[in-house]
Amino acid sequence: MHWQKFSRWQRLAMIAVIAGLAGGVVRVAIGSDHQDTPEVELNPKMDMTEVYAFPGTGTDRIALVMNSRAFLTPAQSPTASFDQDLLYQFKIDNDGDAVEDKVIQVVFSGTGANQKVKVYGPLDPPVVGSMMNTLADATPVVSGPINTVLGNANGIQVFAGPRDDPFFIDLEAAFCILPDRRPVTGALSAPCQLGTGAAFRAPGAAQNYVNGFNVLSLVIELPEARLTAGGTSKLGIWGTISR
Amino acid sequence: MSMNPSNRLRRWALVPAVLGLALVAAGCSDDNGNGGSGPTQTRAYNQVQRLGNPLVSEVLLSKRSHATHGASSPSDDATLIAGEALGFLTGPGSVANRDPGYAAVLGGALIPDMLIVQTDKDPATAGWLTWLNLAPFSNGYGGRKLTDDVVDLALLAVFGDPFGADPTHTTPSLTTDNVANDSQFLTAFPYVGVPN
């Protein structure tokens, strides 16, 4: 292509088009800094990482843990807090129909290390199912600042705040084996760099990708009887985050 | 006083707009039932994330289905996700290529997607999937401990043969990721290790 063949106006128009294309590329790159679903892209605090349930301290007590905010760095952690516009819930089925019979509802107010947590329940769900859930019109059973052990060791005990992420996995290798599960951007989004094919790395070469990262932990311990009441001793437990 | 036709038209056009605003305002002041405005305890929340068993959504469902899993309930699983999860485990084009009978056993353990806890069983037996009455498990407490290597157990269940039920359809190179827990857990509440 010979530049001189074009008039001055044609040349200016071509420069404008090229500049516009370049601008578009830059905007796309900035706008695609996310990990998972569109909802999590909007707010990483919605990103629930794991749920745990295990025997607590003392007879017939159970501890429930819900972690969120994946890959919180040590630098981000001292001022990290939960999202005060979200509703965090443990849902418990105690009669085997996979529908919640009890819920524990948790909300937060304020931001940063001075944030306050309020815990409601366990109580009958004000609304059953995943949509249009409401917070119980009740008095919180436990409330107070995050980063503090709250409540009563014989009743309901609560802790909310940044903790070491207990999860461990060679995520780089996992994404080599199941490439469609990769995030869209960031270090983990690149095609497999390991040269291992569809296999895990050998002991010693394998790396725990989660090592060194924190999460926001919500830990609640209570008597098992508070969850089995009105049902059986067999529980189905799951965590939810709603906005 | 005279008005040209286009000005008159604009003034009349304002009437429905003002009426519309008034109706919207009336609706706003009424919709939380206490006559106030702004957020109250009656605001409604829609679910965006859900987690019961570890790795069910992450491994068995393709990424495009994660939002569906996140916005639905365990009681929806048979309808919404069981087909895709089973398709990962068995049948033509499946990733794991398992015997259909074995895939059904595994599906029954994981779906509906809830962490099963049997509070009347010995707490010493607690751990992910120990509630199953299927060797090497024996009808235990279940749940999930902070120390559980759920990645290895999930990989073993999907690609190995922990139950001795389907020895011919395994993929031994995929049954462990060869990493171990690095966290220092507390023996007392809140158990989860202090932040890095």
Short mmCIF file of C-alpha atoms in Angstrom, two decimals:
data_model
loop_
_atom_site.label_atom_id
_atom_site.label_comp_id
_atom_site.label_asym_id
_atom_site.label_seq_id
_atom_site.Cartn_x
_atom_site.Cartn_y
_atom_site.Cartn_z
CA MET A 1 0.00 0.00 0.00
CA HIS A 2 1.39 3.39 -1.01
CA TRP A 3 0.58 6.07 1.57
CA GLN A 4 1.00 8.89 -1.00
CA LYS A 5 -1.92 7.55 -3.06
CA PHE A 6 -4.33 8.73 -0.36
CA SER A 7 -5.47 12.32 0.12
CA ARG A 8 -4.71 14.20 3.34
CA TRP A 9 -8.28 13.62 4.57
CA GLN A 10 -8.13 9.93 3.77
CA ARG A 11 -4.87 9.64 5.70
CA LEU A 12 -6.36 11.47 8.74
CA ALA A 13 -9.43 9.23 8.66
CA MET A 14 -7.26 6.11 8.59
CA ILE A 15 -5.22 7.35 11.57
CA ALA A 16 -8.45 8.03 13.49
CA VAL A 17 -9.72 4.50 12.79
CA ILE A 18 -6.43 2.91 13.88
CA ALA A 19 -6.36 5.05 17.07
CA GLY A 20 -9.96 4.01 17.80
CA LEU A 21 -9.13 0.32 17.41
CA ALA A 22 -6.12 0.66 19.71
CA GLY A 23 -8.28 2.41 22.33
CA GLY A 24 -10.82 -0.39 22.14
CA VAL A 25 -8.16 -3.02 22.75
CA VAL A 26 -6.91 -1.19 25.83
CA ARG A 27 -10.41 -0.88 27.28
CA VAL A 28 -11.08 -4.61 26.81
CA ALA A 29 -7.84 -5.49 28.57
CA ILE A 30 -8.67 -3.32 31.59
CA GLY A 31 -12.26 -4.46 31.78
CA SER A 32 -11.53 -8.18 31.82
CA ASP A 33 -9.71 -8.46 35.14
CA HIS A 34 -11.85 -11.21 36.69
CA GLN A 35 -11.85 -14.84 37.73
CA ASP A 36 -15.13 -16.68 37.54
CA THR A 37 -18.78 -15.95 36.74
CA PRO A 38 -20.05 -12.47 35.76
CA GLU A 39 -21.39 -12.04 39.31
CA VAL A 40 -17.99 -12.77 40.86
CA GLU A 41 -16.40 -10.45 38.29
CA LEU A 42 -18.57 -7.64 39.65
CA ASN A 43 -17.58 -8.33 43.23
CA PRO A 44 -14.82 -10.79 44.29
CA LYS A 45 -16.31 -10.82 47.81
CA MET A 46 -19.17 -12.89 46.36
CA ASP A 47 -16.71 -15.64 45.52
CA MET A 48 -17.35 -18.45 48.03
CA THR A 49 -14.34 -20.78 48.12
CA GLU A 50 -15.17 -23.63 50.53
CA VAL A 51 -17.62 -24.86 53.17
CA TYR A 52 -16.68 -27.13 56.10
CA ALA A 53 -18.65 -28.90 58.86
CA PHE A 54 -16.94 -30.85 61.65
CA PRO A 55 -17.34 -31.73 65.35
CA GLY A 56 -16.77 -28.75 67.62
CA THR A 57 -15.25 -28.49 71.08
CA GLY A 58 -17.33 -30.28 73.71
CA THR A 59 -20.01 -32.93 73.39
CA ASP A 60 -22.57 -32.71 70.58
CA ARG A 61 -21.32 -29.43 69.17
CA ILE A 62 -20.74 -28.73 65.46
CA ALA A 63 -18.53 -26.14 63.77
CA LEU A 64 -19.50 -24.64 60.40
CA VAL A 65 -17.04 -22.70 58.24
CA MET A 66 -17.74 -20.66 55.11
CA ASN A 67 -14.79 -19.09 53.30
CA SER A 68 -15.00 -16.41 50.62
CA ARG A 69 -12.86 -13.79 48.81
CA ALA A 70 -10.40 -16.10 47.02
CA PHE A 71 -6.69 -15.25 46.87
CA LEU A 72 -6.68 -12.44 49.42
CA THR A 73 -3.03 -11.36 49.73
CA PRO A 74 -1.27 -10.75 53.08
CA ALA A 75 -1.01 -7.04 52.16
CA GLN A 76 -4.78 -6.79 51.58
CA SER A 77 -5.74 -8.75 54.69
CA PRO A 78 -5.40 -6.28 57.63
CA THR A 79 -8.11 -4.02 56.18
CA ALA A 80 -10.17 -6.74 54.46
CA SER A 81 -13.85 -7.00 55.34
CA PHE A 82 -17.02 -8.71 54.20
CA ASP A 83 -19.51 -7.07 51.83
CA GLN A 84 -22.26 -5.28 53.76
CA ASP A 85 -24.63 -5.60 50.79
CA LEU A 86 -24.51 -9.42 50.77
CA LEU A 87 -26.46 -12.02 52.77
CA TYR A 88 -24.33 -14.99 53.86
CA GLN A 89 -26.27 -18.12 54.91
CA PHE A 90 -25.76 -21.67 56.08
CA LYS A 91 -28.76 -23.74 55.00
CA ILE A 92 -29.59 -27.04 56.68
CA ASP A 93 -31.93 -29.80 55.52
CA ASN A 94 -32.81 -32.10 58.44
CA ASP A 95 -35.49 -34.32 56.90
CA GLY A 96 -33.82 -35.62 53.74
CA ASP A 97 -35.74 -33.69 51.06
CA ALA A 98 -32.83 -31.37 50.05
CA VAL A 99 -34.89 -28.32 51.09
CA GLU A 100 -33.64 -26.13 53.95
CA ASP A 101 -35.45 -26.51 57.30
CA LYS A 102 -33.08 -24.25 59.26
CA VAL A 103 -31.00 -21.26 58.21
CA ILE A 104 -28.26 -19.27 59.90
CA GLN A 105 -28.16 -15.78 58.41
CA VAL A 106 -25.18 -13.44 58.61
CA VAL A 107 -24.88 -9.78 57.59
CA PHE A 108 -22.19 -7.15 58.08
CA SER A 109 -22.16 -3.39 58.60
CA GLY A 110 -19.33 -0.94 58.11
CA THR A 111 -16.04 -1.59 56.32
CA GLY A 112 -12.43 -2.36 57.18
CA ALA A 113 -11.17 -3.83 60.43
CA ASN A 114 -13.92 -2.06 62.44
CA GLN A 115 -16.69 -3.92 60.62
CA LYS A 116 -19.53 -5.45 62.71
CA VAL A 117 -21.12 -8.87 62.18
CA LYS A 118 -24.70 -9.89 63.04
CA VAL A 119 -25.78 -13.54 63.18
CA TYR A 120 -29.45 -14.64 63.14
CA GLY A 121 -30.72 -18.16 63.87
CA PRO A 122 -30.73 -21.02 63.45
CA LEU A 123 -34.36 -20.35 62.55
CA ASP A 124 -37.00 -21.47 60.10
CA PRO A 125 -36.17 -19.92 56.70
CA PRO A 126 -38.17 -16.71 56.15
CA VAL A 127 -38.13 -17.64 52.43
CA VAL A 128 -37.26 -21.13 51.14
CA GLY A 129 -35.12 -21.54 48.02
CA SER A 130 -32.44 -19.54 46.25
CA MET A 131 -34.33 -16.41 45.18
CA MET A 132 -35.96 -13.48 47.01
CA ASN A 133 -34.54 -14.51 50.39
CA THR A 134 -35.14 -12.08 53.25
CA LEU A 135 -33.35 -11.47 56.53
CA ALA A 136 -35.32 -12.71 59.55
CA ASP A 137 -37.26 -10.05 61.42
CA ALA A 138 -35.56 -11.08 64.66
CA THR A 139 -32.92 -10.08 67.17
CA PRO A 140 -29.38 -11.24 66.29
CA VAL A 141 -28.24 -14.17 68.47
CA VAL A 142 -24.65 -12.89 68.32
CA SER A 143 -23.26 -9.54 67.17
CA GLY A 144 -20.01 -7.62 67.53
CA PRO A 145 -16.76 -6.69 65.78
CA ILE A 146 -15.02 -8.92 63.23
CA ASN A 147 -11.60 -10.43 64.06
CA THR A 148 -12.95 -11.28 67.52
CA VAL A 149 -14.28 -14.49 69.12
CA LEU A 150 -17.90 -13.63 69.94
CA GLY A 151 -20.71 -15.43 71.77
CA ASN A 152 -20.66 -18.27 74.25
CA ALA A 153 -18.69 -21.53 74.17
CA ASN A 154 -21.76 -23.39 75.49
CA GLY A 155 -24.16 -21.69 73.09
CA ILE A 156 -23.39 -20.05 69.76
CA GLN A 157 -19.84 -18.93 69.09
CA VAL A 158 -18.89 -16.76 66.10
CA PHE A 159 -15.72 -15.56 64.41
CA ALA A 160 -15.50 -13.57 61.16
CA GLY A 161 -12.34 -12.23 59.56
CA PRO A 162 -9.28 -12.94 57.37
CA ARG A 163 -7.63 -16.35 57.94
CA ASP A 164 -5.13 -18.60 56.16
CA ASP A 165 -6.92 -20.36 53.26
CA PRO A 166 -7.08 -24.03 54.37
CA PHE A 167 -7.59 -25.28 50.82
CA PHE A 168 -4.68 -26.90 48.97
CA ILE A 169 -4.42 -27.87 45.30
CA ASP A 170 -1.98 -27.80 42.38
CA LEU A 171 -4.25 -25.46 40.46
CA GLU A 172 -1.85 -24.93 37.56
CA ALA A 173 -1.78 -28.66 36.89
CA ALA A 174 -5.55 -28.97 37.39
CA PHE A 175 -6.15 -26.33 34.70
CA CYS A 176 -3.84 -28.24 32.34
CA ILE A 177 -6.09 -31.27 32.77
CA LEU A 178 -9.42 -29.39 32.65
CA PRO A 179 -8.54 -26.28 30.59
CA ASP A 180 -12.11 -24.99 30.22
CA ARG A 181 -12.26 -24.34 34.00
CA ARG A 182 -9.47 -21.72 33.75
CA PRO A 183 -10.21 -18.09 34.63
CA VAL A 184 -10.39 -15.75 31.64
CA THR A 185 -7.50 -13.47 32.66
CA GLY A 186 -4.56 -13.45 35.05
CA ALA A 187 -1.68 -15.87 35.55
CA LEU A 188 -3.90 -18.95 35.57
CA SER A 189 -5.67 -18.07 32.31
CA ALA A 190 -2.71 -18.93 30.06
CA PRO A 191 -2.65 -22.22 28.17
CA CYS A 192 -0.84 -25.01 30.02
CA GLN A 193 2.83 -24.06 30.59
CA LEU A 194 3.89 -27.21 32.42
CA GLY A 195 4.55 -29.57 29.51
CA THR A 196 3.07 -32.38 31.59
CA GLY A 197 0.07 -33.00 29.36
CA ALA A 198 -3.09 -34.22 31.01
CA ALA A 199 -1.36 -35.43 34.18
CA PHE A 200 -0.43 -34.07 37.60
CA ARG A 201 3.13 -33.13 38.51
CA ALA A 202 5.31 -35.56 40.47
CA PRO A 203 5.69 -35.25 44.25
CA GLY A 204 8.19 -32.47 44.89
CA ALA A 205 7.50 -30.80 41.55
CA ALA A 206 3.81 -30.29 42.37
CA GLN A 207 2.96 -26.91 43.94
CA ASN A 208 0.13 -25.84 46.22
CA TYR A 209 -1.09 -22.74 44.41
CA VAL A 210 -3.17 -21.57 47.41
CA ASN A 211 -0.13 -21.49 49.75
CA GLY A 212 0.39 -17.99 51.20
CA PHE A 213 -3.07 -16.66 50.37
CA ASN A 214 -5.84 -15.80 52.82
CA VAL A 215 -9.64 -15.89 52.71
CA LEU A 216 -12.44 -14.27 54.67
CA SER A 217 -13.59 -16.94 57.14
CA LEU A 218 -16.96 -17.12 58.81
CA VAL A 219 -16.87 -19.69 61.64
CA ILE A 220 -19.94 -20.59 63.71
CA GLU A 221 -20.05 -23.28 66.40
CA LEU A 222 -23.26 -24.37 68.11
CA PRO A 223 -25.04 -27.36 69.68
CA GLU A 224 -26.00 -29.95 67.04
CA ALA A 225 -29.48 -30.05 68.57
CA ARG A 226 -30.11 -26.55 67.23
CA LEU A 227 -29.88 -27.97 63.70
CA THR A 228 -31.56 -31.36 64.19
CA ALA A 229 -34.58 -29.86 66.04
CA GLY A 230 -37.83 -30.89 64.37
CA GLY A 231 -36.04 -33.33 62.09
CA THR A 232 -33.56 -36.21 62.15
CA SER A 233 -29.90 -36.57 63.14
CA LYS A 234 -28.91 -36.67 59.45
CA LEU A 235 -28.18 -33.18 58.11
CA GLY A 236 -27.56 -31.83 54.61
CA ILE A 237 -25.58 -28.58 54.85
CA TRP A 238 -24.70 -25.96 52.23
CA GLY A 239 -23.55 -22.35 52.19
CA THR A 240 -24.99 -19.54 50.07
CA ILE A 241 -24.06 -15.96 49.23
CA SER A 242 -26.84 -13.72 47.94
CA ARG A 243 -26.99 -10.10 46.81
CA MET B 1 -50.75 35.01 24.75
CA SER B 2 -49.96 32.70 21.93
CA MET B 3 -48.11 29.44 21.81
CA ASN B 4 -46.79 27.73 18.76
CA PRO B 5 -48.02 24.16 18.21
CA SER B 6 -44.72 22.48 19.03
CA ASN B 7 -44.49 24.22 22.45
CA ARG B 8 -48.06 23.20 23.26
CA LEU B 9 -47.24 19.63 22.36
CA ARG B 10 -44.22 19.64 24.67
CA ARG B 11 -46.28 20.93 27.62
CA TRP B 12 -48.94 18.25 27.15
CA ALA B 13 -46.22 15.63 26.89
CA LEU B 14 -45.09 16.61 30.40
CA VAL B 15 -48.42 15.57 31.95
CA PRO B 16 -48.02 11.79 31.59
CA ALA B 17 -44.35 12.11 32.57
CA VAL B 18 -45.24 13.86 35.85
CA LEU B 19 -48.05 11.39 36.52
CA GLY B 20 -45.65 8.54 35.88
CA LEU B 21 -43.10 9.92 38.35
CA ALA B 22 -45.81 10.35 40.98
CA LEU B 23 -46.89 6.72 40.53
CA VAL B 24 -43.32 5.47 40.76
CA ALA B 25 -42.77 7.53 43.93
CA ALA B 26 -45.98 6.14 45.50
CA GLY B 27 -44.86 2.62 44.65
CA CYS B 28 -41.44 3.18 46.21
CA SER B 29 -42.81 4.45 49.50
CA ASP B 30 -45.11 1.45 49.78
CA ASP B 31 -43.04 -1.53 48.69
CA ASN B 32 -41.30 -2.28 51.97
CA GLY B 33 -44.51 -2.21 53.95
CA ASN B 34 -43.44 0.31 56.55
CA GLY B 35 -43.89 3.56 54.63
CA GLY B 36 -40.18 4.44 54.79
CA SER B 37 -37.67 4.55 51.97
CA GLY B 38 -34.22 3.04 51.56
CA PRO B 39 -33.04 -0.42 52.56
CA THR B 40 -34.86 -2.19 55.37
CA GLN B 41 -34.93 -5.75 56.71
CA THR B 42 -37.49 -6.61 54.05
CA ARG B 43 -35.07 -6.22 51.15
CA ALA B 44 -34.79 -9.38 49.07
CA TYR B 45 -31.56 -11.17 48.21
CA ASN B 46 -30.94 -13.43 45.22
CA GLN B 47 -28.38 -16.22 45.49
CA VAL B 48 -25.20 -16.01 43.39
CA GLN B 49 -22.97 -18.64 45.02
CA ARG B 50 -23.62 -22.04 46.59
CA LEU B 51 -21.33 -24.73 47.99
CA GLY B 52 -22.06 -28.10 49.54
CA ASN B 53 -19.63 -30.82 48.56
CA PRO B 54 -16.19 -29.60 47.49
CA LEU B 55 -15.36 -29.78 43.78
CA VAL B 56 -18.80 -30.87 42.51
CA SER B 57 -19.30 -27.68 40.54
CA GLU B 58 -15.61 -27.11 39.79
CA VAL B 59 -14.84 -30.56 38.42
CA LEU B 60 -18.09 -32.09 37.19
CA LEU B 61 -19.66 -28.98 35.61
CA SER B 62 -18.24 -27.00 32.73
CA LYS B 63 -17.61 -23.33 33.41
CA ARG B 64 -20.71 -22.14 31.60
CA SER B 65 -22.87 -24.04 34.12
CA HIS B 66 -21.26 -22.64 37.27
CA ALA B 67 -23.61 -19.65 37.42
CA THR B 68 -26.64 -21.96 37.19
CA HIS B 69 -25.34 -24.08 40.06
CA GLY B 70 -24.62 -20.91 42.06
CA ALA B 71 -28.14 -19.52 41.66
CA SER B 72 -30.08 -22.73 42.37
CA SER B 73 -30.73 -25.06 45.32
CA PRO B 74 -29.87 -28.71 46.06
CA SER B 75 -33.52 -29.59 45.39
CA ASP B 76 -32.98 -28.34 41.80
CA ASP B 77 -29.90 -30.50 41.22
CA ALA B 78 -31.67 -33.56 39.83
CA THR B 79 -33.23 -31.37 37.14
CA LEU B 80 -30.49 -28.82 36.48
CA ILE B 81 -27.07 -30.41 36.99
CA ALA B 82 -27.32 -34.21 37.42
CA GLY B 83 -27.31 -34.81 33.66
CA GLU B 84 -24.16 -32.80 33.03
CA ALA B 85 -22.38 -34.21 36.10
CA LEU B 86 -23.18 -37.76 35.02
CA GLY B 87 -22.03 -36.91 31.48
CA PHE B 88 -18.59 -36.03 32.88
CA LEU B 89 -18.37 -39.43 34.56
CA THR B 90 -19.76 -41.86 32.01
CA GLY B 91 -21.10 -42.37 28.50
CA PRO B 92 -19.81 -41.42 25.03
CA GLY B 93 -17.47 -38.42 25.12
CA SER B 94 -17.22 -38.37 28.92
CA VAL B 95 -13.97 -37.23 30.54
CA ALA B 96 -13.75 -40.00 33.17
CA ASN B 97 -15.16 -42.89 31.06
CA ARG B 98 -16.51 -44.82 34.05
CA ASP B 99 -18.81 -47.80 34.23
CA PRO B 100 -22.44 -46.47 34.30
CA GLY B 101 -23.21 -48.35 37.52
CA TYR B 102 -20.20 -46.80 39.26
CA ALA B 103 -21.10 -43.31 37.99
CA ALA B 104 -24.59 -43.74 39.43
CA VAL B 105 -23.15 -44.64 42.86
CA LEU B 106 -20.88 -41.59 42.78
CA GLY B 107 -23.69 -39.34 41.58
CA GLY B 108 -25.92 -40.58 44.40
CA ALA B 109 -23.23 -39.67 46.95
CA LEU B 110 -22.71 -36.12 45.64
CA ILE B 111 -26.15 -35.06 44.37
CA PRO B 112 -28.22 -33.36 45.74
CA ASP B 113 -25.12 -31.28 46.46
CA MET B 114 -25.08 -31.05 50.27
CA LEU B 115 -22.43 -31.78 52.89
CA ILE B 116 -23.96 -34.76 54.73
CA VAL B 117 -23.46 -34.91 58.52
CA GLN B 118 -24.77 -37.74 60.74
CA THR B 119 -24.72 -36.16 64.19
CA ASP B 120 -25.57 -39.44 65.95
CA LYS B 121 -22.34 -41.11 64.73
CA ASP B 122 -18.91 -41.12 66.39
CA PRO B 123 -17.27 -37.67 65.92
CA ALA B 124 -13.93 -39.47 65.54
CA THR B 125 -15.14 -40.74 62.13
CA ALA B 126 -15.73 -37.19 60.81
CA GLY B 127 -14.44 -36.43 57.31
CA TRP B 128 -15.66 -35.83 53.80
CA LEU B 129 -17.90 -38.70 52.53
CA THR B 130 -17.31 -40.88 55.62
CA TRP B 131 -21.10 -40.94 56.06
CA LEU B 132 -21.30 -43.33 53.07
CA ASN B 133 -21.99 -46.95 53.93
CA LEU B 134 -19.55 -48.10 51.29
CA ALA B 135 -16.09 -49.52 52.07
CA PRO B 136 -13.63 -47.99 52.95
CA PHE B 137 -16.25 -45.79 54.64
CA SER B 138 -18.76 -47.17 57.14
CA ASN B 139 -21.72 -44.98 57.92
CA GLY B 140 -19.71 -42.40 59.90
CA TYR B 141 -20.15 -38.76 60.98
CA GLY B 142 -19.32 -37.25 57.55
CA GLY B 143 -19.11 -33.48 57.07
CA ARG B 144 -15.74 -32.06 56.06
CA LYS B 145 -12.68 -31.35 58.22
CA LEU B 146 -10.21 -28.52 57.58
CA THR B 147 -7.44 -31.11 57.14
CA ASP B 148 -9.27 -33.31 54.61
CA ASP B 149 -7.44 -33.74 51.30
CA VAL B 150 -10.66 -33.37 49.35
CA VAL B 151 -8.83 -32.87 46.05
CA ASP B 152 -7.15 -36.26 46.30
CA LEU B 153 -10.33 -37.97 47.49
CA ALA B 154 -12.37 -36.40 44.69
CA LEU B 155 -9.74 -37.35 42.11
CA LEU B 156 -9.56 -40.87 43.50
CA ALA B 157 -13.34 -41.20 43.37
CA VAL B 158 -13.61 -39.86 39.82
CA PHE B 159 -10.51 -41.45 38.26
CA GLY B 160 -9.59 -44.27 40.66
CA ASP B 161 -11.44 -47.08 42.38
CA PRO B 162 -11.67 -46.36 46.14
CA PHE B 163 -14.75 -48.55 46.52
CA GLY B 164 -13.38 -51.53 44.59
CA ALA B 165 -16.40 -51.25 42.30
CA ASP B 166 -14.99 -50.38 38.87
CA PRO B 167 -11.32 -51.43 38.56
CA THR B 168 -11.20 -51.47 34.75
CA HIS B 169 -12.12 -47.83 34.01
CA THR B 170 -9.49 -45.93 35.98
CA THR B 171 -6.93 -43.24 35.07
CA PRO B 172 -4.11 -43.76 37.62
CA SER B 173 -2.16 -40.62 36.55
CA LEU B 174 -5.03 -38.43 37.73
CA THR B 175 -5.77 -39.82 41.19
CA THR B 176 -3.64 -37.37 43.23
CA ASP B 177 -2.31 -33.84 42.70
CA ASN B 178 0.66 -34.61 44.99
CA VAL B 179 0.31 -31.58 47.28
CA ALA B 180 -0.42 -31.60 51.02
CA ASN B 181 -1.96 -29.23 53.52
CA ASP B 182 0.31 -26.32 54.54
CA SER B 183 -1.98 -24.64 57.11
CA GLN B 184 -1.33 -24.46 60.85
CA PHE B 185 -4.76 -25.07 62.35
CA LEU B 186 -5.77 -24.11 65.90
CA THR B 187 -6.97 -26.76 68.35
CA ALA B 188 -9.59 -24.34 69.71
CA PHE B 189 -12.24 -22.11 68.12
CA PRO B 190 -12.08 -20.64 65.47
CA TYR B 191 -9.78 -23.49 64.27
CA VAL B 192 -8.84 -21.87 60.91
CA GLY B 193 -5.18 -20.76 60.85
CA VAL B 194 -4.12 -17.16 61.44
CA PRO B 195 -3.76 -15.08 58.26
CA ASN B 196 -0.51 -15.10 56.27
#
